[in-house]
Protein backbone atom coordinates (compact mmCIF):
# COMPACT_ATOMS: atom_id res chain seq x y z
CA MET A 1 109.04 113.18 102.96
CA LEU A 2 105.32 112.85 102.12
CA GLU A 3 104.47 113.00 98.43
CA LYS A 4 100.94 113.58 97.11
CA PHE A 5 100.19 110.54 94.96
CA SER A 6 96.56 110.93 93.95
CA ASP A 7 93.51 113.08 94.59
CA PHE A 8 91.59 109.87 95.26
CA ARG A 9 91.76 107.00 97.72
CA VAL A 10 94.10 104.09 96.94
CA ILE A 11 92.42 100.91 98.21
CA TYR A 12 94.92 98.25 97.01
CA PHE A 13 98.45 97.94 95.67
CA ASP A 14 101.06 95.29 94.97
CA GLU A 15 104.40 95.13 93.13
CA ASP A 16 102.86 96.04 89.76
CA HIS A 17 99.39 97.50 90.18
CA ILE A 18 97.48 100.09 92.15
CA ILE A 19 93.68 100.32 92.48
CA THR A 20 92.02 103.64 93.22
CA HIS A 21 88.42 104.54 94.08
CA GLU A 22 87.50 107.62 92.05
CA GLY A 23 83.90 108.55 92.81
CA LEU A 24 81.69 106.32 90.67
CA TRP A 25 84.69 104.47 89.26
CA LEU A 26 87.33 101.97 90.22
CA THR A 27 90.59 102.30 88.27
CA VAL A 28 93.44 99.82 87.90
CA ARG A 29 96.77 101.41 86.99
CA GLU A 30 100.36 100.41 86.55
CA ARG A 31 101.98 101.41 89.83
CA SER A 32 105.25 102.75 88.46
CA SER A 33 103.84 104.88 85.63
CA LYS A 34 100.17 105.36 86.71
CA THR A 35 99.17 104.14 83.23
CA LEU A 36 95.46 103.31 83.19
CA LEU A 37 94.91 99.58 82.59
CA GLU A 38 91.22 99.17 83.41
CA LYS A 39 88.30 101.29 84.55
CA PHE A 40 84.79 100.27 85.51
CA ARG A 41 81.80 101.83 87.23
CA VAL A 42 81.01 100.88 90.82
CA SER A 43 77.88 102.94 91.45
CA ARG A 44 74.90 104.55 89.75
CA TYR A 45 75.31 108.03 88.30
CA ARG A 46 72.45 109.27 90.45
CA ASP A 47 74.58 108.48 93.54
CA PHE A 48 77.47 110.75 92.58
CA TRP A 49 76.70 113.15 95.46
CA LYS A 50 77.58 110.43 98.00
CA TYR A 51 81.23 110.52 96.97
CA PHE A 52 82.10 114.00 98.02
CA GLU A 53 84.41 113.80 101.03
CA LEU A 54 81.96 115.17 103.61
CA ALA A 55 79.11 112.99 102.33
CA GLN A 56 81.35 109.92 102.55
CA ARG A 57 82.25 110.72 106.13
CA ILE A 58 78.72 111.33 107.38
CA LEU A 59 77.08 108.49 105.39
CA ARG A 60 79.93 105.97 105.77
CA THR A 61 79.86 105.30 102.03
CA GLY A 62 82.54 103.96 99.69
CA PHE A 63 84.91 101.07 100.33
CA SER A 64 85.24 99.81 103.88
CA SER A 65 87.35 96.83 102.79
CA TYR A 66 88.97 95.40 99.68
CA HIS A 67 90.86 92.12 99.29
CA GLN A 68 92.53 90.45 96.34
CA ASP A 69 94.41 87.22 95.74
CA GLU A 70 95.73 85.51 92.63
CA ASP A 71 92.35 84.21 91.53
CA SER A 72 89.67 86.58 92.76
CA PHE A 73 88.72 89.60 94.83
CA GLY A 74 86.13 90.56 97.40
CA CYS A 75 85.11 93.84 99.00
CA ILE A 76 82.51 95.67 101.04
CA PHE A 77 81.19 98.69 99.18
CA ASP A 78 78.36 100.83 100.60
CA LYS A 79 77.53 98.08 103.14
CA LYS A 80 77.19 95.46 100.41
CA ILE A 81 79.55 92.51 99.92
CA MET A 82 80.77 92.04 96.35
CA LEU A 83 82.70 89.03 95.11
CA GLU A 84 84.35 88.77 91.69
CA GLN A 85 81.94 91.02 89.83
CA ARG A 86 82.87 93.69 87.35
CA ASP A 87 79.48 95.31 87.65
CA PHE A 88 79.21 96.06 91.35
CA LEU A 89 75.54 97.00 90.97
CA VAL A 90 74.49 93.42 90.23
CA GLY A 91 74.07 90.96 93.08
CA GLY A 92 75.96 91.24 96.32
CA VAL A 93 75.04 90.41 99.91
CA ARG A 94 73.89 93.04 102.37
CA VAL A 95 76.01 93.34 105.53
CA PRO A 96 74.10 92.71 108.77
CA GLY A 97 74.24 95.81 110.94
CA SER A 98 76.69 98.58 110.12
CA ARG A 99 80.01 98.37 108.25
CA PRO A 100 82.51 95.88 109.75
CA LEU A 101 85.88 97.37 110.66
CA VAL A 102 88.40 94.71 109.54
CA THR A 103 87.55 91.76 107.32
CA SER A 104 89.42 88.79 105.87
CA TYR A 105 89.31 86.99 102.54
CA ARG A 106 90.21 83.36 101.83
CA ASN A 107 89.39 80.96 98.98
CA GLY A 108 86.83 83.28 97.41
CA SER A 109 84.88 83.94 100.64
CA LEU A 110 84.82 87.16 102.63
CA LEU A 111 84.75 86.80 106.42
CA PHE A 112 83.59 89.58 108.73
CA GLY A 113 82.34 90.25 112.23
CA GLU A 114 79.05 91.96 112.99
CA TYR A 115 79.49 95.59 114.03
CA SER A 116 76.88 98.06 115.26
CA SER A 117 76.29 100.41 118.17
CA ASN A 118 74.54 97.56 120.05
CA LYS A 119 73.98 99.32 123.35
CA ALA A 120 71.53 96.56 124.30
CA ARG A 121 74.29 93.93 123.89
CA HIS A 122 72.45 91.63 121.52
CA SER A 123 74.45 88.65 120.24
CA MET A 124 77.09 89.48 117.60
CA SER A 125 78.16 86.94 114.95
CA VAL A 126 81.02 86.06 112.62
CA TYR A 127 79.89 85.48 109.03
CA SER A 128 81.25 84.18 105.75
CA ALA A 129 79.94 85.37 102.37
CA SER A 130 80.59 83.08 99.40
CA ARG A 131 80.80 83.64 95.65
CA GLU A 132 77.33 82.11 95.42
CA LYS A 133 76.00 85.00 97.58
CA VAL A 134 75.38 82.70 100.52
CA LEU A 135 75.77 84.24 103.97
CA THR A 136 76.83 81.66 106.59
CA LYS A 137 77.00 82.25 110.35
CA LEU A 138 80.25 80.78 111.69
CA LEU A 139 80.13 81.86 115.34
CA GLU A 140 77.71 83.66 117.65
CA LEU A 141 79.07 85.60 120.64
CA LYS A 142 77.01 86.88 123.56
CA HIS A 143 77.59 89.65 126.10
CA ILE A 144 79.83 91.82 123.88
CA ARG A 145 79.16 95.12 122.16
CA HIS A 146 80.62 94.27 118.76
CA ILE A 147 83.29 92.43 116.81
CA HIS A 148 86.25 94.55 115.75
CA SER A 149 88.09 92.31 113.32
CA ILE A 150 88.61 88.95 111.63
CA THR A 151 92.25 88.19 110.72
CA HIS A 152 93.56 85.09 108.96
CA LEU A 153 96.00 83.11 111.09
CA SER A 154 96.72 79.79 109.37
CA HIS A 155 94.74 77.23 107.36
CA SER A 156 91.19 77.37 108.77
CA GLU A 157 92.13 79.43 111.86
CA PHE A 158 91.31 83.11 112.30
CA LEU A 159 91.79 85.69 115.03
CA VAL A 160 88.62 87.40 116.27
CA ALA A 161 88.84 90.64 118.30
CA THR A 162 85.88 91.87 120.38
CA GLY A 163 85.07 94.92 122.56
CA ASP A 164 84.40 97.38 124.20
CA LEU A 165 84.06 97.28 128.02
CA ASP A 166 86.75 95.45 130.00
CA ARG A 167 84.84 92.18 130.29
CA GLU A 168 83.89 92.36 126.58
CA CYS A 169 87.45 92.78 125.27
CA SER A 170 89.08 89.62 123.96
CA MET A 171 91.25 88.00 121.32
CA LEU A 172 89.94 84.62 120.18
CA LYS A 173 91.35 81.93 117.90
CA LEU A 174 88.51 80.51 115.80
CA ASP A 175 88.54 77.40 113.62
CA ILE A 176 85.93 78.10 110.96
CA MET A 177 85.67 74.44 110.00
CA THR A 178 84.54 73.30 113.46
CA GLY A 179 83.16 76.55 114.92
CA LYS A 180 85.28 76.01 118.03
CA PHE A 181 87.33 78.83 119.51
CA GLU A 182 90.04 79.38 122.11
CA THR A 183 90.43 82.55 124.17
CA LEU A 184 93.98 83.91 123.84
CA GLY A 185 93.37 86.82 126.21
CA SER A 186 90.48 88.82 127.66
CA GLY A 187 89.11 90.89 130.52
CA ASP A 188 90.58 94.40 130.27
CA GLN A 189 91.52 97.19 127.89
CA THR A 190 94.90 95.63 127.07
CA TRP A 191 92.91 93.11 124.97
CA ARG A 192 90.91 95.79 123.16
CA LEU A 193 92.24 95.96 119.61
CA VAL A 194 91.10 96.38 116.02
CA GLN A 195 93.62 95.17 113.43
CA PRO A 196 96.47 92.84 114.44
CA VAL A 197 99.39 91.71 112.27
CA VAL A 198 100.38 88.03 112.19
CA THR A 199 104.01 87.16 111.42
CA ASN A 200 105.56 83.72 111.90
CA ASN A 201 103.89 82.55 115.11
CA GLU A 202 103.55 86.00 116.66
CA VAL A 203 100.68 88.46 116.83
CA TRP A 204 101.51 92.16 116.96
CA TYR A 205 98.72 94.52 117.92
CA CYS A 206 98.05 98.04 119.20
CA THR A 207 95.36 98.70 121.78
CA ASP A 208 92.29 100.82 121.10
CA SER A 209 91.41 102.26 124.49
CA PRO A 210 90.04 105.83 124.49
CA ASP A 211 90.46 106.44 128.22
CA SER A 212 93.65 104.62 129.23
CA GLN A 213 97.26 104.38 128.08
CA ASN A 214 97.71 102.47 124.81
CA PHE A 215 100.59 100.16 123.86
CA LEU A 216 102.01 98.04 121.07
CA TYR A 217 102.10 94.38 122.17
CA LYS A 218 103.70 91.21 120.85
CA LEU A 219 101.98 87.90 121.66
CA ASP A 220 103.79 84.59 121.18
CA LEU A 221 101.20 82.02 120.11
CA ASP A 222 103.30 79.02 121.21
CA SER A 223 104.01 80.10 124.77
CA GLY A 224 101.18 82.58 125.29
CA ARG A 225 103.75 85.11 126.51
CA ARG A 226 102.80 88.73 125.84
CA GLU A 227 105.35 91.53 125.74
CA LYS A 228 104.76 95.28 125.90
CA MET A 229 106.85 96.80 123.09
CA LEU A 230 105.97 100.48 122.83
CA GLU A 231 103.91 103.18 124.52
CA LEU A 232 101.52 104.95 122.13
CA ASP A 233 100.08 108.47 122.13
CA GLY A 234 96.52 107.35 121.42
CA PRO A 235 94.23 104.48 120.38
CA VAL A 236 94.95 102.63 117.13
CA PHE A 237 92.42 101.20 114.68
CA TYR A 238 94.43 100.07 111.65
CA MET A 239 97.86 98.48 111.20
CA ARG A 240 99.71 97.04 108.20
CA GLN A 241 102.91 95.09 107.70
CA VAL A 242 105.51 95.50 104.95
CA SER A 243 108.71 93.44 105.31
CA ASN A 244 110.05 94.25 108.78
CA PHE A 245 107.96 97.41 109.22
CA LEU A 246 104.68 97.87 111.08
CA ILE A 247 102.65 100.84 109.86
CA PHE A 248 99.81 102.11 112.06
CA SER A 249 97.96 105.30 112.88
CA THR A 250 96.58 106.67 116.11
CA VAL A 251 93.05 108.07 116.00
CA ALA A 252 91.90 111.44 117.32
CA GLU A 253 89.23 109.82 119.49
CA PRO A 254 87.65 111.94 122.26
CA SER A 255 89.00 110.99 125.68
CA LYS A 256 88.31 111.93 129.28
CA THR A 257 91.88 111.26 130.39
CA GLN A 258 94.29 112.04 127.55
CA LYS A 259 94.82 114.12 124.45
CA ASN A 260 94.75 111.77 121.49
CA TYR A 261 96.40 112.71 118.22
CA CYS A 262 95.97 111.58 114.67
CA SER A 263 99.46 110.36 113.84
CA LEU A 264 101.32 108.19 111.34
CA ASN A 265 103.71 105.67 112.91
CA VAL A 266 106.28 103.34 111.34
CA TYR A 267 107.92 100.81 113.67
CA GLN A 268 110.96 98.77 112.58
CA ARG A 269 110.85 95.48 114.43
CA ASP A 270 114.49 94.42 114.17
CA ASN A 271 115.93 97.50 115.91
CA HIS A 272 112.74 98.82 117.60
CA SER A 273 113.08 102.23 115.95
CA LEU A 274 110.01 104.40 115.44
CA GLY A 275 109.12 107.21 113.06
CA ASN A 276 106.16 109.39 114.00
CA LEU A 277 104.34 112.29 112.36
CA ARG A 278 101.36 114.07 113.93
CA PHE A 279 98.51 115.73 112.05
CA CYS A 280 95.94 118.32 113.10
CA GLU A 281 92.37 117.06 113.16
CA ASP A 282 89.64 119.23 111.69
CA LEU A 283 86.91 120.89 113.76
CA LEU A 284 83.96 118.85 112.48
CA SER A 285 82.07 116.78 115.03
CA PRO A 286 83.55 113.26 115.23
CA ARG A 287 80.14 111.96 116.24
CA PHE A 288 78.75 112.70 112.78
CA PHE A 289 81.84 112.95 110.55
CA GLN A 290 83.99 110.14 112.08
CA TYR A 291 87.24 110.51 113.99
CA SER A 292 90.27 112.04 112.30
CA GLN A 293 92.28 109.05 111.10
CA LEU A 294 94.53 107.60 108.41
CA LEU A 295 93.33 104.77 106.16
CA PHE A 296 95.75 102.29 104.60
CA PRO A 297 95.22 100.28 101.41
CA GLU A 298 95.17 96.50 101.21
CA ILE A 299 98.67 95.26 100.31
CA GLY A 300 99.45 92.37 97.96
CA CYS A 301 100.88 89.43 99.92
CA GLU A 302 104.05 89.30 97.79
CA TYR A 303 104.87 93.01 98.15
CA SER A 304 108.16 93.71 99.93
CA GLY A 305 109.08 97.16 98.64
CA ASP A 306 109.83 100.39 100.47
CA GLU A 307 106.85 102.49 99.40
CA MET A 308 103.69 102.87 101.46
CA TYR A 309 100.46 104.84 100.97
CA PHE A 310 97.82 106.34 103.25
CA TYR A 311 94.60 108.28 102.88
CA PRO A 312 93.86 110.92 105.58
CA ARG A 313 90.30 111.49 106.68
CA GLY A 314 89.34 114.51 108.78
CA VAL A 315 92.88 115.92 108.75
CA VAL A 316 93.59 119.61 108.18
CA GLY A 317 95.39 120.42 104.91
CA LYS A 318 95.60 116.83 103.61
CA ARG A 319 93.36 115.56 100.81
CA GLY A 320 93.86 112.49 98.64
CA THR A 321 96.42 109.68 98.92
CA PHE A 322 100.02 110.26 100.02
CA ARG A 323 103.12 108.13 99.40
CA PHE A 324 106.28 107.84 101.50
CA SER A 325 109.43 105.74 101.94
CA LEU A 326 109.30 103.44 104.98
CA ALA A 327 113.08 103.45 105.57
CA GLN A 328 113.38 107.23 105.24
CA PHE A 329 110.40 107.78 107.51
CA VAL A 330 112.04 105.84 110.36
CA GLU A 331 115.54 107.23 109.78
CA ARG A 332 114.65 110.90 109.42
């Protein structure tokens, strides 16, 4: 069911192309044949040691986000924002704090929320980085630990997710043109999330609570009605959408109340069917080497095929990028 696709991490794919991070290089290939179309260097040769798997995990190096549209691309690579540059060593804007979890990209600008340990609860901000390397503060939020994600909603509106304690958890709707925001929900762990999926006028999201039961929710933006769709076996960081499928992974995050697994999940929205596959996490300390988890590539907005890819991190016996059929995964 799972097929090894590459020894390296796939960070983007669409109908025709696939982009892979291979140590010091970024490669663009034809997706069907893997024919190499373009290759360029993304780091200095002296930094090659940072791209061994264990070094990446402990140093948080490599790509934390990559976005592409018809005209341009933007990414965060080694905590530096790069926009439309073939030599990633030139220019770029340094990310405030640590690496943001989930970013968004619109009209040549990369939007992200400030993320750091922030035990003192200093203000956290939403930023936009432009092609001209200008960093603009769009929103400043107080009394939260950090910002989990920025997700495009429509036109100038974006969803902002914050955490981590009950009172700090919220989903906001932000208009980046005016700086005004509306609170869609807040106040407990059912509003603690990382990466939502927006479809039509609905928001689908999985909760990210280490010490309470997690669920998949559907929120209707017109009525404000929220529906609990599915009970999950652990917290979820990342989720993607392809056609009528939601693809997400639970994270092996330490918990006082439950055993959390690293698992791959595919949920078919029309008939509410679920495919699930659990993986064994390795024995390395999650404090230093990150939690065992599955990373998904950015997906071209026009893609509607059946194939999906994931890159396991901290999983026993799995190295590189794997490919699978969405329909077969649910039906097996």
